[in-house]
Amino acid sequence: MSLHALGGSADHVVFGPWRSEALTGLDSSTRMLLELAPPRGYSPDFLTPAGVTGVDSIVDAVLSTGRGRLRADLAQLAARHRTPSWTRLMAEGDLETMRRLGVALNRYHARVLARRWDRIRAITEAERTLRVRDFLHGGVERLLGSVHPLVRWEPPVLEVDYPIHQELHLRGRGLLLIPSYFCWRRPITLLDDELTPVLVYPANRGLHLLTRPARPGRSAMARLLGRTRAAVLEEIALTGGTTGGGIARRLGMSAASASEHATVLRTTGLIDTHRVANTVRHTLTPLGRALLEGHQTTEDLPSPVEPHDPAASGAGGGPGSLSTEDGSVMEPVH
């Protein structure tokens, strides 16, 4: 979906600044990915294997796609777009062509996504935290009823507004909800209903940017709290609440160090700490949020923008295909 954003509008309200930055990190291998995932229309389902985590594992899963799936998905692509000649080799599982695809995927992640990956993850984790709270407070009914403004839970059917009609029968397989930073306007699903049922939906409810011009506030925050402690406070804010283990993992420190910094922030009234079963979770207090809002201005910190773009406040849709901002229709992919 980041490839869709990369090939989209240069003045997009949220993706525009990121797109300008990302274009400076591309190499020739990205063209292969853009031809497989054009900004409008169908993109092959095999590019987004469900239930796999970690960049290496995901790339391995893509490269291990069977010939039957490659042929079917690339035939769908060819029916909707003019495709380059190498896609015929890919459809037959040509080893060299698949190797090139693996190189392109790894380079794209390393040169374009990796520099902002922590912030992308923080935004999606914050969204996941909200959905978990919905589930704990209101069960599956509240979870499904609040996942997106254009999603309605009418037991036993989950209805999602969309330009075309499509029915996805779970047949006991469950539904995997995937919050995505680069999913824009409306939730989407995969085209092939034989694959793991997924519903990919916009995670960026606050319209956070991935880039922002630096201002001098962060240095003042670091002088006040210390650089590491300021980073811990920012991490708690970005995730909407996290554990000591989460802080240690994302900031590359020991669990004992994360606990020590959290203790200082708690005793000074900047965070609250709650224990649920065997998990200790830290969240911002109003004082902590006020302090951050006054000083937290770094180019690495997601920055919310006002939804002046009509598409920004609407979002919405349903399983079937993705309606783009110019009114054209995109087949589902995440």
CSV table of C-alpha atoms in Angstrom, one decimal:
chain,number,residue,atom,x,y,z
A,1,MET,CA,0.0,0.0,0.0
A,2,SER,CA,3.0,2.3,0.4
A,3,LEU,CA,3.7,1.7,-3.2
A,4,HIS,CA,0.2,3.0,-4.0
A,5,ALA,CA,1.0,6.1,-2.0
A,6,LEU,CA,4.4,6.4,-3.7
A,7,GLY,CA,2.8,6.4,-7.1
A,8,GLY,CA,-0.1,8.7,-6.1
A,9,SER,CA,-0.5,12.4,-5.7
A,10,ALA,CA,2.5,14.5,-4.9
A,11,ASP,CA,0.3,16.9,-2.8
A,12,HIS,CA,-1.5,14.3,-0.8
A,13,VAL,CA,-2.5,15.7,2.6
A,14,VAL,CA,-0.7,12.9,4.6
A,15,PHE,CA,1.5,11.0,2.1
A,16,GLY,CA,2.8,14.0,0.1
A,17,PRO,CA,5.8,14.9,2.4
A,18,TRP,CA,6.7,11.3,2.9
A,19,ARG,CA,6.5,10.7,-0.9
A,20,SER,CA,8.9,13.5,-1.6
A,21,GLU,CA,11.4,12.1,0.9
A,22,ALA,CA,11.0,8.5,-0.2
A,23,LEU,CA,11.6,9.3,-3.9
A,24,THR,CA,15.2,10.3,-3.0
A,25,GLY,CA,15.9,6.8,-1.7
A,26,LEU,CA,14.7,4.8,-4.7
A,27,ASP,CA,16.8,2.7,-7.1
A,28,SER,CA,16.0,1.0,-10.4
A,29,SER,CA,14.7,-2.1,-8.6
A,30,THR,CA,11.6,-0.2,-7.3
A,31,ARG,CA,10.2,0.1,-10.9
A,32,MET,CA,9.6,-3.6,-10.7
A,33,LEU,CA,7.5,-3.2,-7.6
A,34,LEU,CA,5.6,-0.2,-9.0
A,35,GLU,CA,4.7,-2.3,-12.1
A,36,LEU,CA,3.3,-5.0,-9.8
A,37,ALA,CA,1.5,-2.6,-7.5
A,38,PRO,CA,0.3,0.4,-9.6
A,39,PRO,CA,-1.4,3.3,-7.8
A,40,ARG,CA,-4.8,2.4,-9.4
A,41,GLY,CA,-6.2,-1.0,-10.1
A,42,TYR,CA,-5.5,-4.5,-9.0
A,43,SER,CA,-2.3,-5.6,-7.3
A,44,PRO,CA,-1.5,-9.4,-7.0
A,45,ASP,CA,-2.6,-11.0,-3.7
A,46,PHE,CA,0.6,-13.0,-3.4
A,47,LEU,CA,2.5,-9.8,-2.6
A,48,THR,CA,0.7,-9.6,0.8
A,49,PRO,CA,0.9,-13.1,2.5
A,50,ALA,CA,-1.3,-13.1,5.6
A,51,GLY,CA,-0.1,-14.4,9.0
A,52,VAL,CA,3.6,-13.8,8.4
A,53,THR,CA,5.7,-11.4,10.4
A,54,GLY,CA,9.2,-10.0,10.0
A,55,VAL,CA,10.6,-8.6,6.8
A,56,ASP,CA,12.8,-11.7,6.0
A,57,SER,CA,9.9,-14.1,6.6
A,58,ILE,CA,7.5,-12.0,4.4
A,59,VAL,CA,10.0,-11.9,1.5
A,60,ASP,CA,10.6,-15.6,1.8
A,61,ALA,CA,6.8,-16.2,1.7
A,62,VAL,CA,6.4,-14.1,-1.4
A,63,LEU,CA,9.3,-15.9,-3.1
A,64,SER,CA,7.8,-19.3,-2.2
A,65,THR,CA,4.5,-18.6,-3.9
A,66,GLY,CA,3.4,-21.6,-6.0
A,67,ARG,CA,3.2,-21.4,-9.8
A,68,GLY,CA,-0.6,-21.8,-9.7
A,69,ARG,CA,-1.0,-18.7,-7.5
A,70,LEU,CA,1.5,-16.8,-9.5
A,71,ARG,CA,-0.3,-17.6,-12.8
A,72,ALA,CA,-3.7,-16.7,-11.4
A,73,ASP,CA,-2.7,-13.4,-9.8
A,74,LEU,CA,-0.6,-12.2,-12.7
A,75,ALA,CA,-3.4,-13.1,-15.1
A,76,GLN,CA,-5.6,-10.9,-13.1
A,77,LEU,CA,-3.0,-8.1,-13.3
A,78,ALA,CA,-2.6,-8.5,-17.1
A,79,ALA,CA,-6.4,-8.3,-17.6
A,80,ARG,CA,-6.4,-4.9,-15.9
A,81,HIS,CA,-3.0,-3.4,-16.8
A,82,ARG,CA,-0.5,-3.5,-19.5
A,83,THR,CA,2.3,-5.7,-18.1
A,84,PRO,CA,6.0,-5.9,-18.9
A,85,SER,CA,7.3,-9.1,-20.5
A,86,TRP,CA,9.1,-10.3,-17.4
A,87,THR,CA,5.8,-11.0,-15.7
A,88,ARG,CA,5.3,-13.9,-18.0
A,89,LEU,CA,8.6,-15.4,-16.6
A,90,MET,CA,7.4,-14.7,-13.1
A,91,ALA,CA,4.2,-16.5,-13.7
A,92,GLU,CA,6.2,-19.6,-14.5
A,93,GLY,CA,8.3,-19.2,-11.3
A,94,ASP,CA,11.5,-18.3,-13.2
A,95,LEU,CA,14.2,-18.4,-10.5
A,96,GLU,CA,16.1,-15.3,-11.7
A,97,THR,CA,13.0,-13.2,-12.0
A,98,MET,CA,11.9,-14.2,-8.5
A,99,ARG,CA,15.4,-13.5,-7.2
A,100,ARG,CA,15.1,-10.0,-8.6
A,101,LEU,CA,11.8,-9.6,-6.9
A,102,GLY,CA,13.3,-10.5,-3.6
A,103,VAL,CA,16.1,-8.0,-4.1
A,104,ALA,CA,13.6,-5.3,-5.0
A,105,LEU,CA,11.5,-6.0,-1.9
A,106,ASN,CA,14.5,-5.9,0.5
A,107,ARG,CA,15.9,-2.8,-1.0
A,108,TYR,CA,12.6,-1.0,-0.9
A,109,HIS,CA,12.1,-1.8,2.7
A,110,ALA,CA,15.7,-0.8,3.6
A,111,ARG,CA,15.8,2.5,1.6
A,112,VAL,CA,12.3,3.7,1.9
A,113,LEU,CA,10.3,2.2,4.8
A,114,ALA,CA,13.0,1.3,7.4
A,115,ARG,CA,13.8,4.9,8.3
A,116,ARG,CA,10.2,5.5,9.3
A,117,TRP,CA,9.3,2.0,10.4
A,118,ASP,CA,9.3,2.7,14.1
A,119,ARG,CA,6.8,5.5,13.6
A,120,ILE,CA,4.6,3.5,11.3
A,121,ARG,CA,4.6,0.7,13.9
A,122,ALA,CA,3.8,3.1,16.7
A,123,ILE,CA,0.8,4.4,14.9
A,124,THR,CA,-0.6,0.9,14.0
A,125,GLU,CA,0.1,-0.3,17.6
A,126,ALA,CA,-1.7,2.7,19.0
A,127,GLU,CA,-4.7,1.8,16.8
A,128,ARG,CA,-4.5,-1.9,17.9
A,129,THR,CA,-4.4,-0.8,21.6
A,130,LEU,CA,-7.7,1.1,21.0
A,131,ARG,CA,-9.3,-1.9,19.4
A,132,VAL,CA,-8.2,-4.1,22.3
A,133,ARG,CA,-9.8,-1.6,24.8
A,134,ASP,CA,-13.0,-1.8,22.8
A,135,PHE,CA,-13.0,-5.5,23.0
A,136,LEU,CA,-12.3,-5.5,26.8
A,137,HIS,CA,-15.1,-3.0,27.5
A,138,GLY,CA,-17.7,-4.1,25.0
A,139,GLY,CA,-16.8,-7.5,23.6
A,140,VAL,CA,-16.7,-8.4,19.9
A,141,GLU,CA,-19.8,-6.2,19.2
A,142,ARG,CA,-18.1,-3.0,20.2
A,143,LEU,CA,-14.8,-4.1,18.5
A,144,LEU,CA,-16.5,-4.7,15.2
A,145,GLY,CA,-18.8,-1.7,15.6
A,146,SER,CA,-16.0,0.7,16.1
A,147,VAL,CA,-13.3,-0.6,13.7
A,148,HIS,CA,-14.1,2.1,11.1
A,149,PRO,CA,-16.9,4.7,10.5
A,150,LEU,CA,-18.1,2.8,7.3
A,151,VAL,CA,-18.1,-0.6,8.9
A,152,ARG,CA,-21.4,-1.8,10.6
A,153,TRP,CA,-21.8,-4.9,12.6
A,154,GLU,CA,-25.2,-6.4,11.9
A,155,PRO,CA,-24.9,-9.9,13.5
A,156,PRO,CA,-24.0,-12.2,12.0
A,157,VAL,CA,-22.8,-10.0,9.1
A,158,LEU,CA,-20.1,-7.3,9.0
A,159,GLU,CA,-21.2,-4.8,6.4
A,160,VAL,CA,-18.7,-2.4,4.8
A,161,ASP,CA,-19.6,0.3,2.4
A,162,TYR,CA,-18.0,-0.2,-1.0
A,163,PRO,CA,-18.5,0.8,-4.6
A,164,ILE,CA,-19.1,-2.8,-5.7
A,165,HIS,CA,-21.0,-5.7,-4.1
A,166,GLN,CA,-19.0,-8.6,-2.8
A,167,GLU,CA,-19.7,-11.3,-0.2
A,168,LEU,CA,-17.0,-13.0,1.7
A,169,HIS,CA,-18.1,-16.1,3.6
A,170,LEU,CA,-15.7,-17.0,6.4
A,171,ARG,CA,-16.7,-20.6,6.7
A,172,GLY,CA,-15.3,-20.9,10.2
A,173,ARG,CA,-11.9,-19.4,9.2
A,174,GLY,CA,-12.2,-16.2,11.3
A,175,LEU,CA,-11.4,-12.7,10.1
A,176,LEU,CA,-8.0,-11.1,10.5
A,177,LEU,CA,-8.2,-7.3,11.2
A,178,ILE,CA,-5.1,-5.5,10.0
A,179,PRO,CA,-4.6,-1.8,10.8
A,180,SER,CA,-2.4,-0.2,8.1
A,181,TYR,CA,-0.8,3.2,8.0
A,182,PHE,CA,-0.9,3.5,4.2
A,183,CYS,CA,-4.5,2.2,3.8
A,184,TRP,CA,-6.4,5.3,2.8
A,185,ARG,CA,-10.1,6.2,2.9
A,186,ARG,CA,-11.7,2.8,3.1
A,187,PRO,CA,-11.1,-0.7,4.4
A,188,ILE,CA,-10.2,-3.4,1.8
A,189,THR,CA,-9.8,-7.1,1.5
A,190,LEU,CA,-8.0,-9.5,-0.8
A,191,LEU,CA,-9.6,-10.4,-4.1
A,192,ASP,CA,-9.4,-14.2,-3.8
A,193,ASP,CA,-11.9,-15.4,-1.2
A,194,GLU,CA,-10.0,-18.7,-0.9
A,195,LEU,CA,-7.1,-16.9,0.9
A,196,THR,CA,-7.1,-16.1,4.6
A,197,PRO,CA,-9.9,-13.7,5.2
A,198,VAL,CA,-8.5,-10.3,6.1
A,199,LEU,CA,-9.9,-6.8,6.5
A,200,VAL,CA,-7.3,-4.1,6.1
A,201,TYR,CA,-8.4,-0.7,7.5
A,202,PRO,CA,-6.9,2.7,8.0
A,203,ALA,CA,-4.9,3.0,11.2
A,204,ASN,CA,-4.0,6.6,10.9
A,205,ARG,CA,-7.0,8.1,12.5
A,206,GLY,CA,-5.1,11.2,13.7
A,207,LEU,CA,-3.7,11.8,10.2
A,208,HIS,CA,-0.2,11.7,11.5
A,209,LEU,CA,2.6,12.6,9.1
A,210,LEU,CA,5.8,10.6,8.9
A,211,THR,CA,7.9,13.7,8.3
A,212,ARG,CA,8.0,17.1,9.9
A,213,PRO,CA,10.5,20.0,9.8
A,214,ALA,CA,12.6,20.0,12.9
A,215,ARG,CA,12.0,22.7,15.5
A,216,PRO,CA,14.1,23.3,18.6
A,217,GLY,CA,11.6,21.9,21.2
A,218,ARG,CA,13.1,18.4,21.5
A,219,SER,CA,16.5,19.7,22.7
A,220,ALA,CA,14.7,21.6,25.5
A,221,MET,CA,12.8,18.4,26.4
A,222,ALA,CA,16.1,16.4,26.5
A,223,ARG,CA,17.7,19.0,28.7
A,224,LEU,CA,14.8,18.9,31.1
A,225,LEU,CA,14.4,15.1,31.3
A,226,GLY,CA,17.5,13.7,29.8
A,227,ARG,CA,17.6,12.4,26.2
A,228,THR,CA,16.8,8.8,27.1
A,229,ARG,CA,14.0,9.7,29.5
A,230,ALA,CA,12.5,12.1,27.0
A,231,ALA,CA,12.6,9.3,24.4
A,232,VAL,CA,10.7,7.0,26.8
A,233,LEU,CA,8.0,9.6,27.4
A,234,GLU,CA,7.6,10.1,23.6
A,235,GLU,CA,7.4,6.3,23.1
A,236,ILE,CA,4.6,6.0,25.6
A,237,ALA,CA,2.8,8.9,23.9
A,238,LEU,CA,3.2,7.4,20.4
A,239,THR,CA,1.9,4.0,21.3
A,240,GLY,CA,-1.0,5.2,23.3
A,241,GLY,CA,0.3,3.2,26.3
A,242,THR,CA,2.9,0.5,26.3
A,243,THR,CA,4.8,-2.0,28.6
A,244,GLY,CA,8.3,-1.8,29.9
A,245,GLY,CA,9.3,-4.6,27.6
A,246,GLY,CA,7.9,-2.6,24.6
A,247,ILE,CA,9.9,0.5,25.6
A,248,ALA,CA,13.1,-1.6,26.0
A,249,ARG,CA,12.6,-3.3,22.6
A,250,ARG,CA,11.8,-0.2,20.6
A,251,LEU,CA,14.4,2.0,22.2
A,252,GLY,CA,17.1,-0.7,22.4
A,253,MET,CA,17.7,-0.6,26.1
A,254,SER,CA,17.6,-3.2,28.9
A,255,ALA,CA,14.3,-4.0,30.7
A,256,ALA,CA,15.9,-2.7,34.0
A,257,SER,CA,16.7,0.6,32.4
A,258,ALA,CA,13.3,1.0,30.9
A,259,SER,CA,11.7,0.3,34.4
A,260,GLU,CA,14.0,2.8,36.0
A,261,HIS,CA,13.0,5.6,33.6
A,262,ALA,CA,9.3,4.7,33.9
A,263,THR,CA,9.6,4.9,37.7
A,264,VAL,CA,11.0,8.4,37.5
A,265,LEU,CA,8.4,9.5,35.0
A,266,ARG,CA,5.6,8.1,37.2
A,267,THR,CA,6.9,9.7,40.5
A,268,THR,CA,7.0,13.1,38.7
A,269,GLY,CA,3.4,12.7,37.6
A,270,LEU,CA,4.1,12.4,33.8
A,271,ILE,CA,2.8,8.8,33.4
A,272,ASP,CA,0.4,6.4,35.1
A,273,THR,CA,1.2,2.7,35.5
A,274,HIS,CA,-1.5,0.1,35.6
A,275,ARG,CA,-1.2,-3.7,36.2
A,276,VAL,CA,-3.6,-6.0,34.3
A,277,ALA,CA,-3.0,-9.7,35.2
A,278,ASN,CA,0.8,-10.1,34.6
A,279,THR,CA,1.2,-7.1,32.4
A,280,VAL,CA,2.2,-3.6,33.5
A,281,ARG,CA,1.2,-0.8,31.1
A,282,HIS,CA,2.3,2.8,31.1
A,283,THR,CA,0.2,5.7,29.8
A,284,LEU,CA,0.5,9.4,29.8
A,285,THR,CA,-1.1,11.6,32.4
A,286,PRO,CA,-2.6,15.0,31.5
A,287,LEU,CA,0.5,16.6,32.8
A,288,GLY,CA,2.7,14.4,30.6
A,289,ARG,CA,0.6,15.1,27.5
A,290,ALA,CA,0.7,18.8,28.2
A,291,LEU,CA,4.5,18.7,28.5
A,292,LEU,CA,4.8,16.9,25.2
A,293,GLU,CA,2.4,19.1,23.3
A,294,GLY,CA,4.5,22.1,24.3
A,295,HIS,CA,7.9,20.6,23.4
A,296,GLN,CA,7.6,17.5,21.3
A,297,THR,CA,8.5,18.7,17.8
A,298,THR,CA,10.9,16.4,15.9
A,299,GLU,CA,10.9,15.4,12.3
A,300,ASP,CA,10.8,11.8,13.4
A,301,LEU,CA,7.6,12.3,15.4
A,302,PRO,CA,4.3,11.8,13.6
A,303,SER,CA,2.5,15.1,13.3
A,304,PRO,CA,-1.3,15.3,13.0
A,305,VAL,CA,-2.8,17.5,10.4
A,306,GLU,CA,-6.2,19.0,10.0
A,307,PRO,CA,-8.4,17.0,7.6
A,308,HIS,CA,-8.8,19.8,5.0
A,309,ASP,CA,-8.7,17.2,2.2
A,310,PRO,CA,-12.3,15.9,1.7
A,311,ALA,CA,-10.9,12.4,1.5
A,312,ALA,CA,-9.1,12.8,4.8
A,313,SER,CA,-12.1,12.8,7.0
A,314,GLY,CA,-14.3,10.4,5.1
A,315,ALA,CA,-12.4,7.2,4.7
A,316,GLY,CA,-14.6,4.2,4.4
A,317,GLY,CA,-15.5,1.4,2.1
A,318,GLY,CA,-16.0,-2.3,2.1
A,319,PRO,CA,-14.7,-5.6,0.8
A,320,GLY,CA,-14.3,-5.8,-2.9
A,321,SER,CA,-12.2,-3.0,-4.4
A,322,LEU,CA,-10.6,0.3,-3.4
A,323,SER,CA,-12.0,3.5,-4.7
A,324,THR,CA,-9.3,6.0,-5.4
A,325,GLU,CA,-9.5,9.7,-5.0
A,326,ASP,CA,-10.2,10.3,-8.7
A,327,GLY,CA,-13.2,8.0,-8.6
A,328,SER,CA,-11.5,5.0,-10.2
A,329,VAL,CA,-11.7,1.6,-8.6
A,330,MET,CA,-8.8,-0.4,-7.1
A,331,GLU,CA,-9.1,-4.1,-6.6
A,332,PRO,CA,-8.3,-5.0,-3.0
A,333,VAL,CA,-4.8,-5.5,-1.8
A,334,HIS,CA,-3.1,-4.6,1.5
